[in-house]
Short mmCIF file of C-alpha atoms in Angstrom, two decimals:
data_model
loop_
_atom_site.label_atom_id
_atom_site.label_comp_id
_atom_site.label_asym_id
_atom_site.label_seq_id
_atom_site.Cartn_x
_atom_site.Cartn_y
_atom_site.Cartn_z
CA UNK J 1 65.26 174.35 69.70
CA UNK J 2 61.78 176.00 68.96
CA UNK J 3 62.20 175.06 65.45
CA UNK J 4 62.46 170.97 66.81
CA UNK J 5 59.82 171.12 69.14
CA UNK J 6 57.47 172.55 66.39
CA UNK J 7 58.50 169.75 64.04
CA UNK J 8 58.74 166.87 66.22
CA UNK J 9 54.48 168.67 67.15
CA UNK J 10 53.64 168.27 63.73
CA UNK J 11 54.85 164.93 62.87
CA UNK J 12 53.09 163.62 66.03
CA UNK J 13 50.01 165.66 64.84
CA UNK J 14 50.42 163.69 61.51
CA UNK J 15 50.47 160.36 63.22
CA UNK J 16 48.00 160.87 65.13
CA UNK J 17 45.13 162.09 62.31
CA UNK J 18 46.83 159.34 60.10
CA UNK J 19 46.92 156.23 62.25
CA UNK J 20 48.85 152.61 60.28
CA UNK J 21 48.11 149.28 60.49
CA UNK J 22 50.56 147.54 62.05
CA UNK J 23 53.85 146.68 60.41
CA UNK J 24 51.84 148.04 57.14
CA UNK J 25 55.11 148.80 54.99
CA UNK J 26 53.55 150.29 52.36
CA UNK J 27 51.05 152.67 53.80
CA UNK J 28 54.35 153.94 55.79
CA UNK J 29 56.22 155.02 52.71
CA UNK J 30 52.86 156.55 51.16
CA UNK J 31 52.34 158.48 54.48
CA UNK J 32 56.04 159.25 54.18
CA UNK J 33 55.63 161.10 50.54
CA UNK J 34 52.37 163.16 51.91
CA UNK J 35 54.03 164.11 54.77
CA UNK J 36 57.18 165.28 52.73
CA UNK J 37 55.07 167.57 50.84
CA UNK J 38 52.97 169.01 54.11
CA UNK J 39 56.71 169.25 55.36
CA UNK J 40 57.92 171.55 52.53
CA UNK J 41 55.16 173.95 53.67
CA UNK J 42 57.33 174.43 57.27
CA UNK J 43 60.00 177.21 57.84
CA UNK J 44 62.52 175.29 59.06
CA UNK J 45 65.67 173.37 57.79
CA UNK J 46 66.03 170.00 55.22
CA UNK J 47 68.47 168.39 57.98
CA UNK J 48 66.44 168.89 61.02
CA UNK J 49 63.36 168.03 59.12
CA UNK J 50 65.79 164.26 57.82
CA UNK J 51 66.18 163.71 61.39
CA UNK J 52 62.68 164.01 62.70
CA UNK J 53 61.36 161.73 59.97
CA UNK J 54 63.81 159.46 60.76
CA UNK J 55 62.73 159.51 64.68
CA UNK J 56 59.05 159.37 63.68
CA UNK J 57 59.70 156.06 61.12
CA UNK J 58 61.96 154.28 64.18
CA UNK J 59 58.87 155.25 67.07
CA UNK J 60 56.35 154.22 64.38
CA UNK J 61 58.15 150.90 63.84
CA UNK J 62 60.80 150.26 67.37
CA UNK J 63 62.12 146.98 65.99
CA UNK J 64 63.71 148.33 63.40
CA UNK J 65 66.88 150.13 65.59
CA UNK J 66 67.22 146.98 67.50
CA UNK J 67 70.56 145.74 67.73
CA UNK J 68 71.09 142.67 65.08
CA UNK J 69 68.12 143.73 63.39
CA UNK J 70 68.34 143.12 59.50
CA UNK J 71 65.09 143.44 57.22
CA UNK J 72 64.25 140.63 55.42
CA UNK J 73 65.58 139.29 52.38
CA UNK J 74 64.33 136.88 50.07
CA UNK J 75 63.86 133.30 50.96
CA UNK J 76 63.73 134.51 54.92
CA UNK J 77 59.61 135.18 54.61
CA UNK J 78 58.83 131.49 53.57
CA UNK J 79 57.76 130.12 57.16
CA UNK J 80 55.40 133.08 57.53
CA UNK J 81 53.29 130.94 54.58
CA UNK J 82 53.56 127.80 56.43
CA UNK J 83 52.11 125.93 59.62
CA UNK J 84 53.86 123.24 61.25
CA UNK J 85 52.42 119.58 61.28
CA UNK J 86 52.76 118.05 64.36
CA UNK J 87 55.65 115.07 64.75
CA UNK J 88 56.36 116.16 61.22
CA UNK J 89 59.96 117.60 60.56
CA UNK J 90 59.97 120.94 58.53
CA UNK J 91 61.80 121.55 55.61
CA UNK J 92 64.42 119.09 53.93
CA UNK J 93 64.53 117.58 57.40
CA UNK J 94 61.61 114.99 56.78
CA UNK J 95 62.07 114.69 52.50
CA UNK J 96 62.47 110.71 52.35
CA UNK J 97 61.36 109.78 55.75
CA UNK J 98 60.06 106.41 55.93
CA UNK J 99 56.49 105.81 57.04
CA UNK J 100 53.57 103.81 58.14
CA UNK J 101 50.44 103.10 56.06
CA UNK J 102 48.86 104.88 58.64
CA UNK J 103 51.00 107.49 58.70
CA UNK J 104 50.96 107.98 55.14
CA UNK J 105 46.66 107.68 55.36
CA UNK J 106 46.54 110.50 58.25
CA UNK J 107 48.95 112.96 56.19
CA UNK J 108 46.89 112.88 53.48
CA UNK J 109 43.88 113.02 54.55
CA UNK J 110 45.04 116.41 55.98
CA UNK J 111 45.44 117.05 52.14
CA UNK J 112 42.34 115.34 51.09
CA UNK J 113 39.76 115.45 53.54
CA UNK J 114 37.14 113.82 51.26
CA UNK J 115 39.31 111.25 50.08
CA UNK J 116 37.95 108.18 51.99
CA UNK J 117 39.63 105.32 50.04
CA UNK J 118 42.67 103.93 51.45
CA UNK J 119 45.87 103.58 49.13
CA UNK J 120 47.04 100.75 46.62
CA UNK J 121 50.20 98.96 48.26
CA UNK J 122 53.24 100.67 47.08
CA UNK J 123 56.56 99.53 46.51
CA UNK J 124 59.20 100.05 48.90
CA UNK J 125 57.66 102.82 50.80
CA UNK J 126 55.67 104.42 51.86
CA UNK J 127 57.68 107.42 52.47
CA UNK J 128 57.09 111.75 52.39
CA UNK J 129 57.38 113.07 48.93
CA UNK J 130 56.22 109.20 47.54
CA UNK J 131 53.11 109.26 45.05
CA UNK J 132 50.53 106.84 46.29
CA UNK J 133 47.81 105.83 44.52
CA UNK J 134 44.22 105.70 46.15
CA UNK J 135 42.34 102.72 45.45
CA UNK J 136 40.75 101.80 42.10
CA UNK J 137 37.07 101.92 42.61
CA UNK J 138 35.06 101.94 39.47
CA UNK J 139 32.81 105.19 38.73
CA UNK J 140 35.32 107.08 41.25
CA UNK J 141 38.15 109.66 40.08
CA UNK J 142 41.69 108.61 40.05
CA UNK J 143 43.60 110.31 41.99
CA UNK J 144 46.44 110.12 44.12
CA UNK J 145 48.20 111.53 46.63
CA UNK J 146 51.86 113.09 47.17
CA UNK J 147 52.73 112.52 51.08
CA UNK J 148 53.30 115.87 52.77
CA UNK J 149 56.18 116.83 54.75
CA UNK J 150 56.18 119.21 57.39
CA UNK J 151 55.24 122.40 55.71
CA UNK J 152 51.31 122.58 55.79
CA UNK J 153 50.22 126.07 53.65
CA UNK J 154 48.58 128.57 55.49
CA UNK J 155 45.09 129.39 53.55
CA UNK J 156 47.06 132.77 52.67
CA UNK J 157 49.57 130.63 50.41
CA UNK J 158 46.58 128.72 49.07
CA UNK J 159 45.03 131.88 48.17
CA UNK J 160 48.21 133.17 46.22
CA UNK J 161 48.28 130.00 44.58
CA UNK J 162 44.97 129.81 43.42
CA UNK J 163 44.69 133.14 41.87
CA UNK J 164 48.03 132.42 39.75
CA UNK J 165 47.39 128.72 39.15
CA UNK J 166 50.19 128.35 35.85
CA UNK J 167 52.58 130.74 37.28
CA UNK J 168 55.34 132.15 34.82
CA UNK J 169 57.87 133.77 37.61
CA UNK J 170 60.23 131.48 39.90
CA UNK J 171 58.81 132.86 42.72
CA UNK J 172 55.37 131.43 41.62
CA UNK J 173 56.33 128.44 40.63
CA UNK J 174 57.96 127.31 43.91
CA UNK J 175 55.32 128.78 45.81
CA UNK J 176 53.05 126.19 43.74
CA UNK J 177 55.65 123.27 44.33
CA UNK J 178 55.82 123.63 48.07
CA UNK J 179 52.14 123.57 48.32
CA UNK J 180 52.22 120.19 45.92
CA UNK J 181 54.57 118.69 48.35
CA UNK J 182 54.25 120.36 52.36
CA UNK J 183 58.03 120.89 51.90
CA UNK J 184 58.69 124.46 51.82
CA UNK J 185 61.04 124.95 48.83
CA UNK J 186 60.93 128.93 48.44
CA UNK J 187 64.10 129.50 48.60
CA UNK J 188 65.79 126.75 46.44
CA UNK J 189 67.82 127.40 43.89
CA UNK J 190 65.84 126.42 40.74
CA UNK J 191 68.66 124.75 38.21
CA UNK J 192 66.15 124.22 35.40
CA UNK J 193 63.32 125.17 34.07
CA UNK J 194 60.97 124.70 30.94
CA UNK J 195 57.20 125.81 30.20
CA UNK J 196 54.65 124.56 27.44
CA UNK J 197 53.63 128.20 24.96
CA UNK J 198 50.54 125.57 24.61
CA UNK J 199 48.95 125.22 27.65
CA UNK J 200 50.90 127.25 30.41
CA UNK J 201 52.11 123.93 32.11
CA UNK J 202 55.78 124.34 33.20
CA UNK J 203 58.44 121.56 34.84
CA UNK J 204 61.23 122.72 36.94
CA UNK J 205 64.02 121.47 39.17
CA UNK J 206 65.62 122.90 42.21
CA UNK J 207 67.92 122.23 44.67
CA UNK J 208 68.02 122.72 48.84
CA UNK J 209 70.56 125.42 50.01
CA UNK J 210 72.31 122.26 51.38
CA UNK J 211 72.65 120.68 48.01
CA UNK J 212 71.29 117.30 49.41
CA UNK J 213 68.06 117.27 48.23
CA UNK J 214 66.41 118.33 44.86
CA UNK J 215 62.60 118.88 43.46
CA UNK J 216 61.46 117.82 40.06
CA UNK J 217 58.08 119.17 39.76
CA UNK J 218 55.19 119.70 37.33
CA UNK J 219 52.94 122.62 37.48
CA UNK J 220 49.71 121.77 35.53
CA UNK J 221 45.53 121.98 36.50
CA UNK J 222 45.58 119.27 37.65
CA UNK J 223 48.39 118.90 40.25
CA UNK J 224 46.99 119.93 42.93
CA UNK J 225 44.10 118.14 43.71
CA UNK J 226 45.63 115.20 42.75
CA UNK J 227 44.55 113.93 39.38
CA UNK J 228 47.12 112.38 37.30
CA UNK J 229 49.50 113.99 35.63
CA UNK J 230 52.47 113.51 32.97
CA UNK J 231 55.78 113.10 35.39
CA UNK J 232 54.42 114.06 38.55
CA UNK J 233 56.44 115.93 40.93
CA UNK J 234 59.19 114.00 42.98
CA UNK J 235 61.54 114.65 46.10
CA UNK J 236 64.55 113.79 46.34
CA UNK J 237 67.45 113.14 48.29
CA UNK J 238 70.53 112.86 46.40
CA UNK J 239 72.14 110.88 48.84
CA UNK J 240 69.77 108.67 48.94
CA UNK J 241 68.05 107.93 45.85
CA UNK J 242 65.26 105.17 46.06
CA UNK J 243 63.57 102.88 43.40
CA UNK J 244 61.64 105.48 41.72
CA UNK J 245 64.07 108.25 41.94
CA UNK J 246 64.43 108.20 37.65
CA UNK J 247 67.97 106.92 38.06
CA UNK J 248 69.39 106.64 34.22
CA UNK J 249 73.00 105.45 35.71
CA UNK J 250 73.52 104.47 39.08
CA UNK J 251 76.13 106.13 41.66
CA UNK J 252 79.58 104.71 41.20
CA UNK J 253 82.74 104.83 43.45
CA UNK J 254 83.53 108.51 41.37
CA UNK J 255 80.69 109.62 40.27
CA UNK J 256 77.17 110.37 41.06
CA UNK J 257 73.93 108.88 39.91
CA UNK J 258 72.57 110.56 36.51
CA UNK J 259 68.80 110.62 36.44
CA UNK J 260 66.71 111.38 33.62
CA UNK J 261 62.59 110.59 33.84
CA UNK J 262 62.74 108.84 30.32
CA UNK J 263 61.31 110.72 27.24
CA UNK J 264 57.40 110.87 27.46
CA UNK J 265 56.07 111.92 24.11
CA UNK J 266 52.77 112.47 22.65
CA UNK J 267 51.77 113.84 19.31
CA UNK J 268 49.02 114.34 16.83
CA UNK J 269 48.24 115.51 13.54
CA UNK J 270 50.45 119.35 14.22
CA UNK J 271 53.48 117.76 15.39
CA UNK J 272 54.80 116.45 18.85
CA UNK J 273 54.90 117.27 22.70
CA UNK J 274 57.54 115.77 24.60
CA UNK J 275 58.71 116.70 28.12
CA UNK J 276 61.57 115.14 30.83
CA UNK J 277 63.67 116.41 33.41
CA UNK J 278 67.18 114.88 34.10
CA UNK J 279 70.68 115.37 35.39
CA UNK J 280 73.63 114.61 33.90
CA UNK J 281 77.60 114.05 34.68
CA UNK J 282 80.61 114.88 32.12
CA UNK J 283 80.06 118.49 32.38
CA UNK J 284 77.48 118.81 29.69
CA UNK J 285 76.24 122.71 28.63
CA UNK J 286 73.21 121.75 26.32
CA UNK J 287 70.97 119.11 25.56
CA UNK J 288 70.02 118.82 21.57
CA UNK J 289 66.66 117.41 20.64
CA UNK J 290 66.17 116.16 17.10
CA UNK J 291 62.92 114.91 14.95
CA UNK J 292 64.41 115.59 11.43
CA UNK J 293 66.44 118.06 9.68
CA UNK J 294 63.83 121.00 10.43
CA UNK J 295 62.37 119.65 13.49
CA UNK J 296 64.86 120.17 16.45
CA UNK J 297 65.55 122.36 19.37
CA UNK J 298 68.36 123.16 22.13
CA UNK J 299 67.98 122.75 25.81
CA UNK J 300 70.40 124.50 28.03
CA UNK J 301 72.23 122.25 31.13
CA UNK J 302 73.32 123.90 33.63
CA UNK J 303 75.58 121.79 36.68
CA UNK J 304 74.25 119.14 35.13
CA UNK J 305 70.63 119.92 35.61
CA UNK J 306 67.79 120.43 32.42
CA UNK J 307 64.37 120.15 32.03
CA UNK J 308 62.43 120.29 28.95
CA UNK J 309 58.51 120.85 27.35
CA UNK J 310 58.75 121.23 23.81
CA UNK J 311 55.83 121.48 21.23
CA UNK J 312 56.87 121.02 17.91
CA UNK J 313 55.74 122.66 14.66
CA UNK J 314 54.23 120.00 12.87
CA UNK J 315 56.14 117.58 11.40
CA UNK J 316 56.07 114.08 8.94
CA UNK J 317 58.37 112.37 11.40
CA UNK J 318 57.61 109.67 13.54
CA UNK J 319 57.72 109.45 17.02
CA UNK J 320 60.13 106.94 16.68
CA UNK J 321 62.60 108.99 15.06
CA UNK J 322 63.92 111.63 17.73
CA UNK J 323 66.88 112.35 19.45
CA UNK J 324 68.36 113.34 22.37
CA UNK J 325 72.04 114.48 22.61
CA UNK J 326 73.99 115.79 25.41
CA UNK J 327 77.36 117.84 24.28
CA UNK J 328 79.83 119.74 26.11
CA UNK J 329 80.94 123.31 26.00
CA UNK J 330 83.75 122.01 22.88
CA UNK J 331 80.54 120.00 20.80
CA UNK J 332 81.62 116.83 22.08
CA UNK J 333 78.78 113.90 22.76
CA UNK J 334 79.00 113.83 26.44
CA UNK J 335 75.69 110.86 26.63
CA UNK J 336 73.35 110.07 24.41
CA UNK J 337 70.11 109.48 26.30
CA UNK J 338 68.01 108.36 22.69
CA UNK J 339 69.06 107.31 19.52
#
């Protein structure tokens, strides 16, 4: 019993010359190594020693023996990098939500505080995750403006963001789309992906843990502060697909609508850039694209989903002259979206 009451001395000794910030994870397990090695210096034994660190971590941090207590896993830290926007639904909840002008005017001017132009008139809307248009005015920018949901970004998120503005990890890159939109899509499952080697600009698609409503986004310079960009970044609710939801085939009685954003190409004198996201029925595993006999690349489909960005090596084809093939698993032409 001596032996305890001289360790459990110590250890308090150790917190108290050694305060933590609060909740500070990190400084706990470096504190944890340095007092390991101060601990190897004590006569006494390796289990009663186990225990009392144990005691000393569970004082240090009392939520963590609480009953139903799990530590967090990924995806479950996402609200921590939003704020709430009030009469605004969070999450999936409000993705498609019809709207008023004014609505639509106050939610981004949250966004765009600046930004004193009212919109064009859309069609059919407007409604959150709609691109809107701000009003032509000549010697202004162009810009426009994605309607937010209910997920504002704390200035910590913005700060993440802005320090990894092409981000190459998932992680990054949905951090980045949430922000775009106020919908917090962290933890999505992302179902394709595709990035320029060129200029570091990426497209992706994702999909809610629900499976009722998907992301398309671009990541480039530009789309956050609204200026215009190739395919822009949409929201969607597959349920509920609207006018400018990139609908290739529309939803039958069997099957669901395939979308595709159409090919959008550019090129000069080295060769091509062309870049489109899409989904797909018939159970398609890759998506082959095709300038001429050297020029031509695979994309990789997975449940349906792709997304492409492909820079070619130059080439004395003509824009006119790709390709785009969807084939199943056997090599069979499941659609051909361009021939």
């Amino acid at each position: 019993m001596e032996d305890v009451r001289e360790v459990s001395a110590e250890l308090h000794r150790l917190a108290d010359s050694e305060p933590l910030d609060p909740f500070d994870t990190d400084a706990l397990l470096i504190r944890g190594h340095r007092g390991r090695r101060r601990r190897k210096t004590l006569a006494i034994g390796g289990a009663v020693a186990g225990v009392a660190v144990v005691a000393l971590i569970a004082a240090l941090l009392p939520g963590l023996t609480q009953a139903g207590k799990k530590p967090p896993v990924a995806g479950d830290q996402g609200q921590a990098l939003f704020e709430s926007v009030q009469g605004v639904p969070r999450g999936e909840a409000g993705v498609g939500q019809r709207l008023t002008m004014a609505e639509a005017q106050r939610r981004c001017a949250m966004r765009y505080p600046d930004e004193k132009r009212g919109f064009e008139t859309p069609y059919d809307g407007p409604f959150v995750g709609q691109r809107l248009s701000y009003k032509v005015i000549i010697g202004a920018r162009v810009r426009m403006c994605t309607v937010p949901g209910g997920d504002k970004p704390t200035a910590a998120l913005l700060a993440q963001v802005a320090k990894d503005p092409l981000p190459t990890t998932t992680a990054g890159q949905l951090r980045h789309c949430s922000v775009q939109t106020w919908v917090d899509v962290t933890g999505w499952r992302v179902t394709a992906s595709a990035r320029s080697s060129e200029t570091g600009a990426s497209l992706l698609t994702a999909v809610s843990p629900s499976g009722k409503t998907a992301i398309a986004c671009e990541i480039d310079k530009s789309t956050l502060d609204g200026g215009m960009i190739t395919q822009g970044t949409s929201v969607l609710s597959l349920d509920h697909l609207r006018y400018d939801s990139n609908q290739y085939t529309h939803a039958t009685a069997t099957e669901p609508a395939q979308l595709w954003t159409g090919n959008n190409i550019g090129g000069n004198r080295d060769g091509y850039t062309t870049l489109a996201w899409g989904k797909l029925n018939g159970n398609p595993t890759r998506l082959h694209l095709q300038m001429d006999a050297k020029t031509q690349t695979d994309v990789p489909i997975t449940d349906g989903w792709f997304a492409y960005y492909w820079s070619t090596p130059p080439t004395k084809a003509k824009i006119s002259d790709l390709r785009i093939t969807a084939y199943d698993k056997n090599g069979k032409v499941v659609k051909t979206l361009l021939k």
